[in-house]
Short mmCIF file of C-alpha atoms in Angstrom, two decimals:
data_model
loop_
_atom_site.label_atom_id
_atom_site.label_comp_id
_atom_site.label_asym_id
_atom_site.label_seq_id
_atom_site.Cartn_x
_atom_site.Cartn_y
_atom_site.Cartn_z
CA MET A 601 -4.85 -4.26 27.59
CA SER A 602 -1.66 -4.06 24.94
CA ALA A 603 -0.85 -0.57 23.55
CA ASN A 604 0.67 -3.11 20.38
CA SER A 605 -2.87 -4.29 20.54
CA GLN A 606 -5.01 -1.34 20.86
CA HIS A 607 -3.26 1.46 18.52
CA PHE A 608 -3.24 2.29 14.88
CA ILE A 609 0.64 3.19 14.67
CA SER A 610 0.53 5.09 11.09
CA GLY A 611 4.23 4.51 10.22
CA PHE A 612 5.35 0.74 11.34
CA GLY A 613 8.47 -0.07 9.52
CA PRO A 614 11.94 -0.57 9.34
CA ARG A 615 12.32 3.14 9.99
CA GLU A 616 10.49 2.57 13.50
CA LEU A 617 12.39 -0.95 14.56
CA LEU A 618 15.65 1.41 14.34
CA GLU A 619 14.20 3.73 16.56
CA GLN A 620 12.68 0.91 18.78
CA GLN A 621 15.99 -0.92 18.69
CA GLY A 622 18.21 2.37 19.71
CA MET A 623 19.34 2.72 16.46
CA LEU A 624 17.69 5.37 14.32
CA ASP A 625 20.54 8.07 15.00
CA ARG A 626 22.94 5.83 13.59
CA ALA A 627 21.28 4.97 10.34
CA ILE A 628 20.71 8.74 9.99
CA GLU A 629 24.47 9.46 10.40
CA ALA A 630 25.13 6.85 7.60
CA LEU A 631 22.88 8.40 5.44
CA SER A 632 24.38 12.11 5.63
CA ALA A 633 27.75 13.23 4.04
CA VAL A 634 30.54 11.81 6.31
CA GLU A 635 33.77 14.15 6.19
CA GLN A 636 36.09 10.92 6.74
CA GLN A 637 35.81 7.01 5.25
CA ALA A 638 35.64 4.54 7.73
CA SER A 639 36.87 0.98 7.78
CA TYR A 640 34.04 -1.42 7.17
CA THR A 641 33.92 -4.97 7.85
CA THR A 642 31.17 -7.68 7.27
CA ASN A 643 30.70 -8.69 10.26
CA ASP A 644 29.96 -5.30 11.64
CA ALA A 645 26.31 -6.08 12.11
CA ALA A 646 24.81 -2.84 12.94
CA LEU A 647 26.44 -0.62 10.07
CA VAL A 648 25.13 -3.50 7.93
CA ASN A 649 21.49 -2.99 9.75
CA ASP A 650 21.57 0.93 9.33
CA LEU A 651 22.14 0.97 5.72
CA PHE A 652 19.80 -1.99 5.17
CA GLY A 653 17.14 -0.24 7.39
CA ALA A 654 17.37 3.03 5.69
CA ALA A 655 17.49 1.50 2.42
CA LEU A 656 13.90 -0.64 2.62
CA TYR A 657 12.27 2.30 4.32
CA VAL A 658 13.13 4.09 1.37
CA GLN A 659 11.92 1.54 -0.99
CA SER A 660 8.88 0.44 1.11
CA ASN A 661 7.53 3.70 1.93
CA LEU A 662 8.96 6.65 0.21
CA GLU A 663 8.78 5.69 -3.12
CA ALA A 664 6.73 2.47 -3.15
CA ASN A 665 3.33 5.12 -2.62
CA GLY A 666 0.97 2.14 -3.38
CA TYR A 667 2.26 0.42 -0.09
CA GLY A 668 3.24 3.71 1.31
CA VAL A 669 -0.31 5.34 1.26
CA LEU A 670 -1.54 2.04 3.51
CA PRO A 671 -2.09 2.63 7.23
CA LYS A 672 0.34 0.35 9.22
CA VAL A 673 -1.23 -1.58 12.45
CA ASP A 674 0.77 -3.14 14.83
CA ARG A 675 -1.07 -6.74 15.56
CA SER A 676 2.43 -8.56 16.79
CA GLY A 677 1.21 -8.37 20.82
CA ALA A 678 -2.71 -8.91 19.50
CA ASN A 679 -2.45 -12.85 20.45
CA ILE A 680 -1.37 -12.21 24.06
CA GLU A 681 -4.30 -10.56 25.18
CA ALA A 682 -7.45 -13.21 25.75
CA ASN A 683 -9.84 -10.38 24.58
CA GLN A 684 -8.74 -9.40 21.17
CA PRO A 685 -9.45 -10.96 18.28
CA LEU A 686 -7.09 -13.03 16.10
CA PRO A 687 -4.96 -10.42 14.04
CA LEU A 688 -6.50 -11.62 10.74
CA THR A 689 -9.86 -12.57 11.61
CA PHE A 690 -12.69 -10.10 11.55
CA ARG A 691 -16.79 -10.01 11.22
CA ALA A 692 -18.90 -7.84 9.13
CA ALA A 693 -22.38 -7.12 8.91
CA HIS A 694 -24.52 -6.07 6.19
CA SER A 695 -27.78 -6.41 5.03
CA PRO A 696 -29.31 -3.76 7.83
CA PRO A 697 -33.10 -3.95 8.15
CA ALA A 698 -35.42 -1.97 5.89
CA LEU A 699 -38.18 0.86 6.75
CA GLN A 700 -41.28 -1.12 6.69
CA SER A 701 -44.56 0.47 7.28
CA THR A 702 -48.05 -1.09 7.93
CA GLY A 703 -51.92 0.18 7.56
CA GLU A 704 -54.15 0.66 10.19
CA GLY A 705 -54.98 -2.34 12.19
CA ALA A 706 -52.47 -4.64 9.95
CA ALA A 707 -50.15 -6.69 11.89
CA LEU A 708 -46.57 -5.78 12.99
CA PRO A 709 -44.04 -7.47 10.57
CA ASP A 710 -41.65 -9.91 11.71
CA GLY A 711 -37.99 -8.68 13.06
CA ARG A 712 -35.26 -8.48 10.79
CA LYS A 713 -31.74 -9.31 11.77
CA TYR A 714 -28.42 -7.92 10.63
CA SER A 715 -26.24 -10.43 8.62
CA THR A 716 -23.16 -11.20 9.98
CA GLU A 717 -20.18 -12.79 8.37
CA GLU A 718 -16.68 -13.97 10.04
CA VAL A 719 -13.88 -13.41 7.72
CA SER A 720 -10.27 -14.96 7.55
CA ALA A 721 -7.33 -13.28 5.97
CA ASP A 722 -3.87 -15.24 5.23
CA VAL A 723 -0.72 -14.31 6.60
CA LYS A 724 1.46 -13.16 4.02
CA THR A 725 5.44 -12.93 3.55
CA SER A 726 7.37 -9.96 2.30
CA GLU A 727 10.96 -11.22 2.11
CA ALA A 728 14.40 -9.72 0.53
CA THR A 729 18.07 -10.77 0.64
CA ILE A 730 20.86 -8.13 -0.59
CA GLU A 731 24.34 -9.79 -0.86
CA GLN A 732 26.69 -7.59 1.85
CA SER A 733 29.21 -6.42 -1.10
CA HIS A 734 26.48 -4.20 -2.44
CA LEU A 735 25.88 -2.47 0.93
CA GLN A 736 29.70 -1.71 0.99
CA GLN A 737 28.60 -0.06 -2.41
CA VAL A 738 25.85 1.70 -1.36
CA GLN A 739 27.84 2.69 1.93
CA ALA A 740 30.81 4.43 -0.17
CA ASP A 741 28.39 6.18 -2.34
CA ILE A 742 27.18 7.41 1.08
CA LEU A 743 30.82 8.41 2.01
CA ASP A 744 31.52 9.95 -1.02
CA GLY A 745 28.49 12.61 -0.60
CA VAL A 746 26.22 11.31 -2.86
CA PRO A 747 23.01 12.85 -2.09
CA TRP A 748 19.52 11.07 -0.84
CA ASP A 749 17.92 11.52 -3.78
CA GLU A 750 20.76 9.62 -5.74
CA LEU A 751 20.98 6.84 -3.14
CA THR A 752 17.12 6.03 -3.70
CA ARG A 753 17.43 5.23 -7.32
CA VAL A 754 20.90 2.90 -6.40
CA ASP A 755 18.16 1.60 -3.94
CA GLU A 756 15.71 1.58 -6.78
CA LEU A 757 18.07 -0.52 -8.91
CA PHE A 758 18.54 -4.09 -6.77
CA GLN A 759 15.38 -3.55 -5.17
CA GLU A 760 12.94 -2.41 -7.47
CA LEU A 761 10.36 -1.23 -5.93
CA ALA A 762 9.34 -5.00 -5.21
CA ILE A 763 6.25 -4.47 -2.64
CA ASP A 764 4.57 -2.28 -4.79
CA ARG A 765 5.47 -3.81 -8.30
CA ASP A 766 4.58 -7.46 -6.94
CA GLY A 767 2.57 -6.42 -4.21
CA VAL A 768 -0.26 -3.96 -3.47
CA MET A 769 -0.02 -2.51 -7.37
CA ALA A 770 0.24 -5.35 -8.91
CA ALA A 771 -2.55 -6.48 -11.95
CA VAL A 772 -4.89 -9.35 -11.23
CA SER A 773 -4.62 -11.45 -14.22
CA ALA A 774 -7.55 -14.02 -15.09
CA ASN A 775 -7.49 -17.62 -15.01
CA ASN A 776 -5.14 -17.15 -11.73
CA SER A 777 -5.22 -19.75 -8.60
CA GLY A 778 -6.93 -17.19 -6.74
CA TYR A 779 -6.25 -15.75 -2.92
CA ALA A 780 -5.27 -18.99 -1.05
CA SER A 781 -2.55 -19.72 -3.29
CA ARG A 782 -0.92 -16.32 -3.45
CA THR A 783 2.33 -15.91 -1.07
CA LYS A 784 2.72 -12.37 -1.77
CA ILE A 785 0.86 -9.48 0.10
CA THR A 786 -1.97 -8.80 -1.66
CA GLU A 787 -3.40 -6.61 -4.56
CA LEU A 788 -5.13 -3.17 -4.20
CA ASP A 789 -6.63 -4.77 -7.73
CA ARG A 790 -7.94 -7.78 -5.85
CA ILE A 791 -9.35 -6.27 -2.75
CA ILE A 792 -10.78 -3.11 -4.39
CA ALA A 793 -12.88 -5.35 -6.61
CA SER A 794 -16.69 -6.43 -7.51
CA GLY A 795 -18.70 -9.54 -8.63
CA GLY A 796 -19.80 -7.58 -11.24
CA GLU A 797 -16.23 -6.94 -12.21
CA GLU A 798 -15.45 -10.54 -12.31
CA THR A 799 -18.50 -11.55 -14.24
CA ASN A 800 -18.09 -8.83 -17.08
CA ALA A 801 -14.87 -7.30 -17.20
CA GLN A 802 -11.14 -8.08 -18.47
CA ASP A 803 -7.66 -8.01 -17.31
CA THR A 804 -5.21 -5.56 -18.58
CA SER A 805 -4.52 -7.67 -21.42
CA ASP A 806 -7.95 -8.22 -22.42
CA THR A 807 -8.70 -11.70 -21.07
CA ALA A 808 -12.05 -12.10 -19.36
CA TYR A 809 -12.24 -12.96 -15.45
CA SER A 810 -13.27 -16.58 -14.71
CA ASP A 811 -15.29 -17.30 -11.61
CA GLY A 812 -13.15 -17.04 -8.38
CA ASP A 813 -9.96 -14.69 -9.91
CA LEU A 814 -10.95 -11.71 -8.06
CA ASP A 815 -11.86 -13.56 -4.99
CA ILE A 816 -10.46 -12.17 -1.64
CA TYR A 817 -9.76 -14.07 2.03
CA ASP A 818 -12.04 -16.43 1.93
CA ILE A 819 -15.18 -14.92 0.37
CA ASP A 820 -16.36 -15.90 -2.89
CA ARG A 821 -17.00 -12.59 -4.91
CA SER A 822 -19.84 -13.99 -7.01
CA ALA A 823 -21.76 -14.71 -4.30
CA ALA A 824 -21.17 -11.68 -1.93
CA SER A 825 -22.12 -8.76 -2.99
CA TRP A 826 -21.67 -7.04 0.65
CA ALA A 827 -18.07 -7.47 -0.10
CA ASP A 828 -18.59 -5.24 -3.48
CA ALA A 829 -16.07 -1.90 -4.01
CA PHE A 830 -17.69 0.25 -5.85
CA VAL A 831 -16.21 -0.41 -9.98
CA ASP A 832 -16.85 1.34 -12.98
CA TYR A 833 -16.07 -0.74 -15.52
CA THR A 834 -16.69 -1.65 -19.35
CA SER A 835 -18.18 -5.21 -19.94
CA ASP A 836 -16.34 -5.35 -23.44
CA GLY A 837 -12.79 -4.55 -23.25
CA SER A 838 -13.04 -0.96 -24.56
CA VAL A 839 -11.33 1.74 -22.78
CA ARG A 840 -12.88 5.27 -22.54
CA GLN A 841 -11.17 8.58 -22.65
CA LEU A 842 -10.85 10.05 -18.98
CA THR A 843 -12.44 12.89 -18.91
CA GLU A 844 -13.49 15.28 -16.45
CA SER A 845 -17.64 14.40 -16.39
CA LEU A 846 -16.04 10.93 -16.54
CA MET A 847 -14.14 11.27 -13.09
CA ASP A 848 -16.85 13.38 -11.70
CA ALA A 849 -19.48 10.73 -12.24
CA PHE A 850 -17.91 8.04 -10.92
CA LEU A 851 -16.84 9.95 -7.76
CA ALA A 852 -20.49 11.29 -7.09
CA SER A 853 -21.51 7.49 -7.66
CA PHE A 854 -18.76 6.02 -5.38
CA PHE A 855 -19.69 8.78 -2.43
CA ASP A 856 -23.57 7.91 -2.82
CA TYR A 857 -22.33 4.13 -3.02
CA GLY A 858 -20.86 3.29 0.15
CA SER A 859 -19.64 4.67 3.69
CA ALA A 860 -16.88 7.14 2.20
CA SER A 861 -16.61 10.91 2.43
CA ARG A 862 -14.58 13.00 0.33
CA GLU A 863 -12.96 14.72 2.93
CA ASN A 864 -11.67 11.05 4.50
CA VAL A 865 -10.30 9.59 0.89
CA VAL A 866 -6.80 9.34 -1.44
CA ILE A 867 -6.63 8.88 -5.37
CA LEU A 868 -4.08 6.69 -5.42
CA THR A 869 -3.11 6.11 -9.34
CA GLY A 870 -0.59 5.92 -12.06
CA ARG A 871 1.79 8.73 -12.75
CA ASN A 872 0.42 9.19 -16.14
CA THR A 873 -3.26 9.20 -14.69
CA ALA A 874 -2.13 11.72 -12.36
CA ARG A 875 -0.99 13.51 -15.15
CA VAL A 876 -4.33 13.81 -17.17
CA LEU A 877 -6.30 14.69 -13.88
CA SER A 878 -4.03 17.64 -13.28
CA GLU A 879 -4.74 18.35 -16.91
CA LEU A 880 -8.37 18.29 -16.67
CA GLN A 881 -8.70 20.96 -13.60
CA SER A 882 -6.37 23.07 -15.87
CA ASP A 883 -8.52 23.10 -18.71
CA SER A 884 -11.60 23.34 -16.58
CA THR A 885 -13.90 25.73 -17.57
CA ASP A 886 -14.53 27.62 -13.97
CA GLY A 887 -10.92 28.92 -14.81
CA VAL A 888 -9.23 28.35 -11.78
CA GLN A 889 -5.56 26.62 -12.66
CA ALA A 890 -4.20 23.96 -10.92
CA VAL A 891 -0.63 25.69 -10.08
CA VAL A 892 1.24 24.33 -7.42
CA ASN A 893 2.62 27.24 -5.37
CA TYR A 894 6.33 26.83 -4.38
CA ASP A 895 7.48 27.71 -1.27
CA ALA A 896 11.39 28.33 -0.93
CA ASP A 897 10.64 26.60 2.86
CA ASP A 898 8.29 24.03 2.05
CA VAL A 899 8.76 22.08 -1.06
CA GLY A 900 4.86 21.32 -0.84
CA ARG A 901 4.27 17.95 -0.70
CA ASP A 902 1.05 16.50 1.12
CA GLN A 903 2.20 13.35 3.86
CA ILE A 904 -0.72 10.42 3.30
CA GLU A 905 0.11 7.97 5.90
CA ASP A 906 4.48 7.05 4.60
CA ALA A 907 3.20 7.92 0.72
CA GLN A 908 3.69 11.42 -0.63
CA THR A 909 1.58 13.61 -2.89
CA VAL A 910 3.83 15.17 -5.91
CA MET A 911 6.21 17.54 -4.87
CA GLY A 912 5.32 20.78 -5.86
CA VAL A 913 8.12 23.20 -8.06
CA PRO A 914 8.09 26.65 -9.74
CA THR A 915 6.31 26.78 -12.99
CA MET A 916 4.74 23.33 -12.82
CA THR A 917 1.31 22.78 -13.37
CA ASN A 918 0.89 19.13 -11.65
CA SER A 919 -1.93 19.31 -9.39
CA ARG A 920 -1.28 17.47 -5.81
CA HIS A 921 -5.35 17.10 -5.84
CA TYR A 922 -8.52 16.58 -7.37
CA LYS A 923 -11.08 18.69 -6.83
CA GLY A 924 -9.85 18.76 -2.85
CA ILE A 925 -8.91 15.00 -2.90
CA PRO A 926 -5.20 14.51 -2.76
CA ILE A 927 -3.40 12.24 -5.67
CA VAL A 928 -0.83 10.09 -4.48
CA PRO A 929 1.00 8.86 -7.90
CA SER A 930 2.58 5.65 -8.02
CA GLN A 931 5.49 4.18 -10.51
CA HIS A 932 3.42 0.49 -10.52
CA ALA A 933 -0.40 0.79 -11.12
CA PRO A 934 -2.54 -1.82 -13.10
CA ALA A 935 -2.90 0.10 -16.82
CA ASP A 936 -5.74 -0.63 -19.13
CA GLY A 937 -4.98 2.65 -21.26
CA LEU A 938 -4.27 4.77 -18.35
CA GLU A 939 -3.42 3.53 -15.20
CA ARG A 940 -6.62 2.97 -12.96
CA ILE A 941 -7.45 5.14 -10.16
CA TYR A 942 -8.23 4.07 -6.83
CA VAL A 943 -10.20 5.32 -3.93
CA ILE A 944 -8.74 4.76 -0.53
CA PRO A 945 -10.38 5.54 2.68
CA THR A 946 -7.68 7.21 5.19
CA ASP A 947 -9.97 7.42 8.07
CA THR A 948 -10.97 4.59 11.32
CA THR A 949 -13.72 2.38 11.90
CA SER A 950 -14.43 1.58 15.67
CA VAL A 951 -13.81 -2.21 16.57
CA GLY A 952 -14.16 -3.51 20.15
CA GLY A 953 -13.52 0.10 21.14
CA ALA A 954 -10.47 0.25 19.65
CA GLU A 955 -10.55 2.46 16.28
CA VAL A 956 -8.84 0.81 13.11
CA PRO A 957 -8.42 1.56 9.54
CA ARG A 958 -11.04 0.63 7.18
CA ILE A 959 -8.35 -0.17 5.17
CA GLY A 960 -4.86 -1.23 5.99
CA VAL A 961 -1.66 -3.58 6.32
CA GLU A 962 -1.79 -5.41 9.87
CA GLU A 963 1.55 -6.45 10.69
CA VAL A 964 1.28 -9.70 12.81
CA ALA A 965 5.12 -9.79 13.90
CA THR A 966 8.05 -7.54 14.68
CA PRO A 967 9.79 -7.21 11.24
CA HIS A 968 12.82 -9.65 11.33
CA TYR A 969 16.56 -9.06 10.31
CA GLU A 970 19.18 -11.28 10.38
CA GLU A 971 22.89 -10.90 8.64
CA LEU A 972 24.04 -14.13 7.10
CA THR A 973 28.22 -14.13 6.43
CA GLY A 974 30.67 -16.95 5.42
CA ASP A 975 33.22 -15.63 7.21
CA ASN A 976 31.78 -14.40 10.70
CA PRO A 977 33.04 -17.35 13.50
CA GLU A 978 29.79 -16.51 14.61
CA ASN A 979 27.70 -17.68 11.68
CA ALA A 980 27.43 -20.87 9.54
CA PRO A 981 30.38 -21.20 7.22
CA TYR A 982 29.94 -21.15 3.36
CA LEU A 983 30.25 -25.07 3.37
CA SER A 984 27.28 -25.59 5.52
CA GLN A 985 25.44 -23.00 3.62
CA GLY A 986 26.40 -24.18 0.51
CA LYS A 987 26.73 -21.46 -1.40
CA LYS A 988 29.48 -18.47 -1.26
CA LYS A 989 26.81 -15.63 -0.31
CA ASN A 990 27.41 -12.90 2.50
CA ALA A 991 23.74 -11.51 2.40
CA ALA A 992 21.21 -9.30 4.84
CA TYR A 993 17.88 -10.97 5.52
CA TYR A 994 14.68 -9.03 5.91
CA LEU A 995 11.29 -10.38 6.62
CA GLN A 996 8.12 -8.65 6.83
CA SER A 997 4.65 -11.04 8.05
CA HIS A 998 1.54 -8.83 7.23
CA GLU A 999 -1.55 -8.63 4.93
CA VAL A 1000 -3.94 -5.59 3.77
CA VAL A 1001 -6.92 -6.15 5.75
CA CYS A 1002 -9.89 -4.53 4.41
CA ARG A 1003 -12.80 -4.03 6.78
CA ASP A 1004 -15.39 -1.82 4.82
CA PHE A 1005 -15.23 -2.49 1.10
CA SER A 1006 -17.75 -0.22 0.31
CA ALA A 1007 -15.94 2.39 1.24
CA THR A 1008 -13.05 1.45 -1.57
CA GLY A 1009 -13.65 2.63 -5.05
CA LYS A 1010 -11.73 2.03 -8.58
CA LEU A 1011 -12.16 3.61 -12.12
CA ARG A 1012 -11.05 1.15 -15.07
CA ASP A 1013 -10.94 0.83 -18.47
CA ILE A 1014 -9.51 4.52 -19.09
CA GLU A 1015 -7.32 6.06 -21.74
CA GLU A 1016 -5.98 9.58 -22.52
#
């Protein structure tokens, strides 16, 4: 039985790919201050791979918290196992038998069965192409002693956190063409949704959704209540002040609704909403101040998969938790007034004897990297390419797969 198809891999991504290829040490070395600048040529594929892989790892996991908070599952070897299901096809059981009762002497009731659904998700692609001249500039910055934090800002300029911004943290607009027509990795806003939201709520531009706008996979959301997440919304598009009582009521109803438990979920939201949640706790009548303690030997961040909570520093009052539930902030989150709040499970469920995340990114192929240069004789020249371009190309084939919609929740239509 393939280890790839059976084990949940929490950090499957460019960093792990570099490690598998034996180049992780080179990437780390390239990202540290180098005493003497070395010569650089465009056909030095290893150095390009080091720089690009490390930069993309930052972009995808350390800075893009929406994508980083989701578990990653390596399904690249699943199809070679005859006893394994296809990577993006799964079955869901719902509507279990209810407790029944009969009077004395009455006939026994008919047996009831679970309802089952086979769900098929599409493989989506995430691609990035970077000019090598830009990588040369990044390398020069590293060799000049630019610190890691500044390198992430350089990376942010040319990649703009695309996986979060255009992918998992994008807002679903009304009158869209539906799930099947989308080629990018699917939005959490579409996955963590409900038929009631599709029928009654509005998008971030105050346009009412129509039938099909929030469909997910091959599921008709308006006809499949079993695929509903717990969504707290307003039907007239109005926004409500985010108060402690509203947040507590949402969480209480959410945990009553489905299979999630308080100790196995994380709050994913925007930075402004994260700040307000912190302030709500600081102003709480129980007198408990949400102050982050600073330890010189520990910067005070919690690791949630590949994402991290707010860093703790002296005198800050930002809380990394809301009443025990970790808060992960994202710079790209749909906002109605404040950014929407998503509650995401971090535990697993058993499928065929294997533990898989209730929601996670399933990688159906090992991330692909290649170098396209016009002046390297081993590659196609400019004329055959039809353009003058030295580029590095990176491809991921994956999709966000939710196997338990009831363990997810969303609080929307809120303001400060």
